[in-house]
């Protein structure tokens, strides 16, 4: 928590300096800004989509599936720990805020909408930490989302199988479902 506060303060001070304390230039233009610690490890990177760095987990670089513009947070060793992503992929806008465990996503808040159709979705995803340490293998446990006017809270077991679903559809009809370990509905109201 303290690291997050420090990173936010560094970010705010840096942006304030770049925007307000350099009166000789009306604007700063950059494709990427790296904020590093005294050992040379990235702590914060602000980048456009062409220069966004690949994720680093446990000192190893992995290929990024999508190259967004955004802001990436790193721990003191230079491993990615979350960020803000703004991306457009084909006909879909996706904006996200993520905080990571040491090996993969922990919590994500996202908003997406289609540029051609009326499709939209926004939500919150919470994952359990995968204790094996393998990058990207956390278990999705909770999803809270609205999709095209349908709102739902889905709570899953350790195998990512929905076990409780609370919904209110676009017409305002509520429902509650309980499911067994195979995903079969055992109770509905």
PDB file of C-alpha atoms in Angstrom:
ATOM      1  CA  UNK A   1       0.000   0.000   0.000  1.00  0.00           C
ATOM      2  CA  UNK A   2       2.832   2.378   0.849  1.00  0.00           C
ATOM      3  CA  UNK A   3       4.476   1.581  -2.500  1.00  0.00           C
ATOM      4  CA  UNK A   4       1.268   2.546  -4.313  1.00  0.00           C
ATOM      5  CA  UNK A   5       1.093   5.858  -2.440  1.00  0.00           C
ATOM      6  CA  UNK A   6       4.763   6.592  -3.244  1.00  0.00           C
ATOM      7  CA  UNK A   7       4.256   5.707  -6.924  1.00  0.00           C
ATOM      8  CA  UNK A   8       1.203   7.969  -7.115  1.00  0.00           C
ATOM      9  CA  UNK A   9       3.140  10.834  -5.531  1.00  0.00           C
ATOM     10  CA  UNK A  10       6.073  10.334  -7.935  1.00  0.00           C
ATOM     11  CA  UNK A  11       3.668  10.283 -10.856  1.00  0.00           C
ATOM     12  CA  UNK A  12       1.808  13.427  -9.742  1.00  0.00           C
ATOM     13  CA  UNK A  13       5.037  15.328  -9.033  1.00  0.00           C
ATOM     14  CA  UNK A  14       6.542  14.308 -12.380  1.00  0.00           C
ATOM     15  CA  UNK A  15       3.451  15.286 -14.352  1.00  0.00           C
ATOM     16  CA  UNK A  16       3.170  18.541 -12.386  1.00  0.00           C
ATOM     17  CA  UNK A  17       6.788  19.347 -13.136  1.00  0.00           C
ATOM     18  CA  UNK A  18       6.415  18.544 -16.825  1.00  0.00           C
ATOM     19  CA  UNK A  19       3.194  20.524 -17.195  1.00  0.00           C
ATOM     20  CA  UNK A  20       3.635  23.523 -14.914  1.00  0.00           C
ATOM     21  CA  UNK A  21       7.224  24.152 -13.868  1.00  0.00           C
ATOM     22  CA  UNK A  22       8.779  24.315 -17.327  1.00  0.00           C
ATOM     23  CA  UNK A  23       7.520  27.711 -18.504  1.00  0.00           C
ATOM     24  CA  UNK A  24       9.821  27.792 -21.539  1.00  0.00           C
ATOM     25  CA  UNK A  25       7.772  25.136 -23.340  1.00  0.00           C
ATOM     26  CA  UNK A  26       4.005  25.048 -23.755  1.00  0.00           C
ATOM     27  CA  UNK A  27       3.877  21.231 -23.770  1.00  0.00           C
ATOM     28  CA  UNK A  28       6.140  18.264 -23.356  1.00  0.00           C
ATOM     29  CA  UNK A  29       5.929  15.705 -26.130  1.00  0.00           C
ATOM     30  CA  UNK A  30       7.175  12.185 -25.589  1.00  0.00           C
ATOM     31  CA  UNK A  31       6.360   8.715 -26.850  1.00  0.00           C
ATOM     32  CA  UNK A  32       7.578   7.112 -23.616  1.00  0.00           C
ATOM     33  CA  UNK A  33       8.675   8.294 -20.182  1.00  0.00           C
ATOM     34  CA  UNK A  34      10.518   5.908 -17.829  1.00  0.00           C
ATOM     35  CA  UNK A  35      10.771   6.717 -14.126  1.00  0.00           C
ATOM     36  CA  UNK A  36      13.509   4.556 -12.583  1.00  0.00           C
ATOM     37  CA  UNK A  37      14.875   3.947  -9.116  1.00  0.00           C
ATOM     38  CA  UNK A  38      18.522   4.541  -8.164  1.00  0.00           C
ATOM     39  CA  UNK A  39      19.403   0.984  -9.263  1.00  0.00           C
ATOM     40  CA  UNK A  40      18.050   1.611 -12.777  1.00  0.00           C
ATOM     41  CA  UNK A  41      14.879  -0.498 -12.453  1.00  0.00           C
ATOM     42  CA  UNK A  42      11.676   0.939 -13.910  1.00  0.00           C
ATOM     43  CA  UNK A  43       9.140   2.017 -11.272  1.00  0.00           C
ATOM     44  CA  UNK A  44       6.641   3.754 -13.606  1.00  0.00           C
ATOM     45  CA  UNK A  45       6.457   3.872 -17.406  1.00  0.00           C
ATOM     46  CA  UNK A  46       4.118   6.124 -19.358  1.00  0.00           C
ATOM     47  CA  UNK A  47       3.970   5.119 -23.005  1.00  0.00           C
ATOM     48  CA  UNK A  48       2.077   5.157 -26.257  1.00  0.00           C
ATOM     49  CA  UNK A  49       1.110   1.829 -27.826  1.00  0.00           C
ATOM     50  CA  UNK A  50       4.177   1.712 -30.104  1.00  0.00           C
ATOM     51  CA  UNK A  51       6.654   1.879 -27.206  1.00  0.00           C
ATOM     52  CA  UNK A  52       4.877   0.050 -24.379  1.00  0.00           C
ATOM     53  CA  UNK A  53       7.332  -2.402 -22.772  1.00  0.00           C
ATOM     54  CA  UNK A  54       6.659  -6.127 -22.483  1.00  0.00           C
ATOM     55  CA  UNK A  55       5.685  -7.387 -19.018  1.00  0.00           C
ATOM     56  CA  UNK A  56       8.500  -8.474 -16.729  1.00  0.00           C
ATOM     57  CA  UNK A  57       7.701 -11.122 -14.110  1.00  0.00           C
ATOM     58  CA  UNK A  58      10.412 -12.478 -11.786  1.00  0.00           C
ATOM     59  CA  UNK A  59      13.020 -10.746 -13.936  1.00  0.00           C
ATOM     60  CA  UNK A  60      11.883 -12.465 -17.151  1.00  0.00           C
ATOM     61  CA  UNK A  61      10.325 -10.635 -20.103  1.00  0.00           C
ATOM     62  CA  UNK A  62       7.132 -12.015 -21.653  1.00  0.00           C
ATOM     63  CA  UNK A  63       5.340 -11.023 -24.848  1.00  0.00           C
ATOM     64  CA  UNK A  64       2.453  -8.638 -24.276  1.00  0.00           C
ATOM     65  CA  UNK A  65      -0.788  -9.948 -25.824  1.00  0.00           C
ATOM     66  CA  UNK A  66      -2.143  -6.467 -26.530  1.00  0.00           C
ATOM     67  CA  UNK A  67      -0.078  -3.294 -26.861  1.00  0.00           C
ATOM     68  CA  UNK A  68      -2.038  -0.490 -25.180  1.00  0.00           C
ATOM     69  CA  UNK A  69      -1.086   3.080 -24.465  1.00  0.00           C
ATOM     70  CA  UNK A  70      -0.888   3.619 -20.747  1.00  0.00           C
ATOM     71  CA  UNK A  71       0.880   3.738 -17.444  1.00  0.00           C
ATOM     72  CA  UNK A  72       2.658   0.706 -15.966  1.00  0.00           C
ATOM     73  CA  UNK A  73       3.613   0.264 -12.292  1.00  0.00           C
ATOM     74  CA  UNK A  74       6.670  -1.795 -11.253  1.00  0.00           C
ATOM     75  CA  UNK A  75       8.014  -3.105  -7.948  1.00  0.00           C
ATOM     76  CA  UNK A  76      11.509  -2.190  -6.721  1.00  0.00           C
ATOM     77  CA  UNK A  77      13.027  -5.031  -8.778  1.00  0.00           C
ATOM     78  CA  UNK A  78      11.455  -3.847 -12.041  1.00  0.00           C
ATOM     79  CA  UNK A  79       8.694  -6.495 -12.173  1.00  0.00           C
ATOM     80  CA  UNK A  80       5.315  -5.319 -13.469  1.00  0.00           C
ATOM     81  CA  UNK A  81       2.727  -4.839 -10.703  1.00  0.00           C
ATOM     82  CA  UNK A  82      -0.197  -3.249 -12.532  1.00  0.00           C
ATOM     83  CA  UNK A  83      -1.151  -0.297 -14.609  1.00  0.00           C
ATOM     84  CA  UNK A  84      -3.647   1.654 -16.638  1.00  0.00           C
ATOM     85  CA  UNK A  85      -4.242   0.558 -20.217  1.00  0.00           C
ATOM     86  CA  UNK A  86      -6.072   2.351 -23.021  1.00  0.00           C
ATOM     87  CA  UNK A  87      -6.404   0.276 -26.162  1.00  0.00           C
ATOM     88  CA  UNK A  88      -8.320  -0.134 -29.357  1.00  0.00           C
ATOM     89  CA  UNK A  89      -8.348  -3.598 -30.938  1.00  0.00           C
ATOM     90  CA  UNK A  90     -10.179  -3.949 -34.240  1.00  0.00           C
ATOM     91  CA  UNK A  91     -13.652  -2.532 -33.407  1.00  0.00           C
ATOM     92  CA  UNK A  92     -13.325  -2.682 -29.624  1.00  0.00           C
ATOM     93  CA  UNK A  93     -12.195  -0.041 -27.121  1.00  0.00           C
ATOM     94  CA  UNK A  94     -10.793  -1.485 -23.897  1.00  0.00           C
ATOM     95  CA  UNK A  95      -9.739   0.621 -20.923  1.00  0.00           C
ATOM     96  CA  UNK A  96      -8.449  -1.066 -17.788  1.00  0.00           C
ATOM     97  CA  UNK A  97      -6.880  -0.478 -14.401  1.00  0.00           C
ATOM     98  CA  UNK A  98      -5.054  -3.505 -12.979  1.00  0.00           C
ATOM     99  CA  UNK A  99      -3.089  -4.334  -9.851  1.00  0.00           C
ATOM    100  CA  UNK A 100      -0.989  -7.484  -9.957  1.00  0.00           C
ATOM    101  CA  UNK A 101       0.307 -10.135  -7.621  1.00  0.00           C
ATOM    102  CA  UNK A 102       3.927 -11.102  -8.193  1.00  0.00           C
ATOM    103  CA  UNK A 103       3.029 -13.429 -11.064  1.00  0.00           C
ATOM    104  CA  UNK A 104      -0.203 -12.229 -12.716  1.00  0.00           C
ATOM    105  CA  UNK A 105      -3.311 -10.048 -12.434  1.00  0.00           C
ATOM    106  CA  UNK A 106      -4.926  -9.702  -9.007  1.00  0.00           C
ATOM    107  CA  UNK A 107      -7.663  -7.095  -9.522  1.00  0.00           C
ATOM    108  CA  UNK A 108      -8.880  -5.501 -12.719  1.00  0.00           C
ATOM    109  CA  UNK A 109     -11.393  -2.771 -13.401  1.00  0.00           C
ATOM    110  CA  UNK A 110     -12.353  -2.436 -17.045  1.00  0.00           C
ATOM    111  CA  UNK A 111     -14.677  -0.761 -19.538  1.00  0.00           C
ATOM    112  CA  UNK A 112     -15.099  -1.853 -23.120  1.00  0.00           C
ATOM    113  CA  UNK A 113     -17.371  -0.907 -25.949  1.00  0.00           C
ATOM    114  CA  UNK A 114     -17.679  -1.777 -29.608  1.00  0.00           C
ATOM    115  CA  UNK A 115     -17.043   1.019 -32.095  1.00  0.00           C
ATOM    116  CA  UNK A 116     -19.538  -0.404 -34.619  1.00  0.00           C
ATOM    117  CA  UNK A 117     -22.321  -2.017 -32.570  1.00  0.00           C
ATOM    118  CA  UNK A 118     -24.077  -0.989 -29.346  1.00  0.00           C
ATOM    119  CA  UNK A 119     -22.195  -3.641 -27.304  1.00  0.00           C
ATOM    120  CA  UNK A 120     -20.720  -2.479 -23.984  1.00  0.00           C
ATOM    121  CA  UNK A 121     -19.360  -4.062 -20.825  1.00  0.00           C
ATOM    122  CA  UNK A 122     -17.779  -2.740 -17.634  1.00  0.00           C
ATOM    123  CA  UNK A 123     -16.721  -4.565 -14.539  1.00  0.00           C
ATOM    124  CA  UNK A 124     -14.445  -5.646 -11.753  1.00  0.00           C
ATOM    125  CA  UNK A 125     -12.510  -8.934 -11.741  1.00  0.00           C
ATOM    126  CA  UNK A 126     -10.807 -10.399  -8.664  1.00  0.00           C
ATOM    127  CA  UNK A 127      -8.384 -13.339  -8.856  1.00  0.00           C
ATOM    128  CA  UNK A 128      -6.827 -15.677  -6.312  1.00  0.00           C
ATOM    129  CA  UNK A 129      -3.052 -15.804  -6.386  1.00  0.00           C
ATOM    130  CA  UNK A 130      -1.633 -18.908  -8.045  1.00  0.00           C
ATOM    131  CA  UNK A 131       0.931 -20.113  -5.518  1.00  0.00           C
ATOM    132  CA  UNK A 132       2.825 -22.196  -8.089  1.00  0.00           C
ATOM    133  CA  UNK A 133       4.427 -18.928  -9.229  1.00  0.00           C
ATOM    134  CA  UNK A 134       3.813 -19.609 -12.936  1.00  0.00           C
ATOM    135  CA  UNK A 135       3.251 -16.316 -14.766  1.00  0.00           C
ATOM    136  CA  UNK A 136      -0.328 -15.563 -15.761  1.00  0.00           C
ATOM    137  CA  UNK A 137      -1.962 -18.517 -13.988  1.00  0.00           C
ATOM    138  CA  UNK A 138      -4.068 -16.855 -11.318  1.00  0.00           C
ATOM    139  CA  UNK A 139      -7.571 -18.201 -10.682  1.00  0.00           C
ATOM    140  CA  UNK A 140     -10.532 -15.936 -11.462  1.00  0.00           C
ATOM    141  CA  UNK A 141     -12.887 -16.020  -8.456  1.00  0.00           C
ATOM    142  CA  UNK A 142     -15.184 -12.990  -8.624  1.00  0.00           C
ATOM    143  CA  UNK A 143     -16.669 -11.012 -11.513  1.00  0.00           C
ATOM    144  CA  UNK A 144     -18.935  -8.020 -11.052  1.00  0.00           C
ATOM    145  CA  UNK A 145     -20.087  -6.628 -14.372  1.00  0.00           C
ATOM    146  CA  UNK A 146     -22.729  -4.939 -16.435  1.00  0.00           C
ATOM    147  CA  UNK A 147     -23.008  -6.103 -20.027  1.00  0.00           C
ATOM    148  CA  UNK A 148     -25.501  -4.539 -22.418  1.00  0.00           C
ATOM    149  CA  UNK A 149     -27.729  -3.534 -19.498  1.00  0.00           C
ATOM    150  CA  UNK A 150     -27.543  -6.872 -17.647  1.00  0.00           C
ATOM    151  CA  UNK A 151     -25.803  -6.678 -14.263  1.00  0.00           C
ATOM    152  CA  UNK A 152     -24.318  -9.718 -12.507  1.00  0.00           C
ATOM    153  CA  UNK A 153     -22.138 -10.807  -9.617  1.00  0.00           C
ATOM    154  CA  UNK A 154     -20.539 -14.201 -10.296  1.00  0.00           C
ATOM    155  CA  UNK A 155     -18.662 -15.985  -7.496  1.00  0.00           C
ATOM    156  CA  UNK A 156     -16.591 -18.981  -8.604  1.00  0.00           C
ATOM    157  CA  UNK A 157     -14.870 -21.882  -6.903  1.00  0.00           C
ATOM    158  CA  UNK A 158     -11.126 -22.608  -7.051  1.00  0.00           C
ATOM    159  CA  UNK A 159     -11.655 -24.292 -10.447  1.00  0.00           C
ATOM    160  CA  UNK A 160     -13.220 -21.093 -11.878  1.00  0.00           C
ATOM    161  CA  UNK A 161     -16.657 -22.734 -12.053  1.00  0.00           C
ATOM    162  CA  UNK A 162     -19.501 -20.316 -11.197  1.00  0.00           C
ATOM    163  CA  UNK A 163     -21.179 -21.399  -7.933  1.00  0.00           C
ATOM    164  CA  UNK A 164     -23.358 -18.364  -7.113  1.00  0.00           C
ATOM    165  CA  UNK A 165     -24.774 -15.910  -9.648  1.00  0.00           C
ATOM    166  CA  UNK A 166     -26.759 -12.822  -8.670  1.00  0.00           C
ATOM    167  CA  UNK A 167     -28.313 -11.057 -11.680  1.00  0.00           C
ATOM    168  CA  UNK A 168     -30.609  -8.252 -12.644  1.00  0.00           C
ATOM    169  CA  UNK A 169     -31.392  -8.259 -16.360  1.00  0.00           C
ATOM    170  CA  UNK A 170     -31.978  -5.234 -18.586  1.00  0.00           C
ATOM    171  CA  UNK A 171     -35.744  -5.450 -17.934  1.00  0.00           C
ATOM    172  CA  UNK A 172     -35.166  -5.219 -14.159  1.00  0.00           C
ATOM    173  CA  UNK A 173     -35.874  -8.879 -13.322  1.00  0.00           C
ATOM    174  CA  UNK A 174     -33.633 -10.207 -10.516  1.00  0.00           C
ATOM    175  CA  UNK A 175     -32.444 -13.790 -10.122  1.00  0.00           C
ATOM    176  CA  UNK A 176     -30.195 -15.875  -7.893  1.00  0.00           C
ATOM    177  CA  UNK A 177     -28.642 -19.156  -8.985  1.00  0.00           C
ATOM    178  CA  UNK A 178     -26.602 -21.720  -7.069  1.00  0.00           C
ATOM    179  CA  UNK A 179     -24.576 -24.227  -9.070  1.00  0.00           C
ATOM    180  CA  UNK A 180     -22.855 -27.510  -8.245  1.00  0.00           C
ATOM    181  CA  UNK A 181     -19.135 -28.180  -8.884  1.00  0.00           C
ATOM    182  CA  UNK A 182     -19.911 -29.231 -12.467  1.00  0.00           C
ATOM    183  CA  UNK A 183     -21.662 -25.919 -13.170  1.00  0.00           C
ATOM    184  CA  UNK A 184     -25.213 -27.356 -13.147  1.00  0.00           C
ATOM    185  CA  UNK A 185     -27.900 -25.124 -11.590  1.00  0.00           C
ATOM    186  CA  UNK A 186     -29.130 -26.712  -8.329  1.00  0.00           C
ATOM    187  CA  UNK A 187     -31.246 -23.824  -7.054  1.00  0.00           C
ATOM    188  CA  UNK A 188     -32.751 -20.799  -8.764  1.00  0.00           C
ATOM    189  CA  UNK A 189     -35.004 -18.017  -7.637  1.00  0.00           C
TER     190      UNK A 189
END
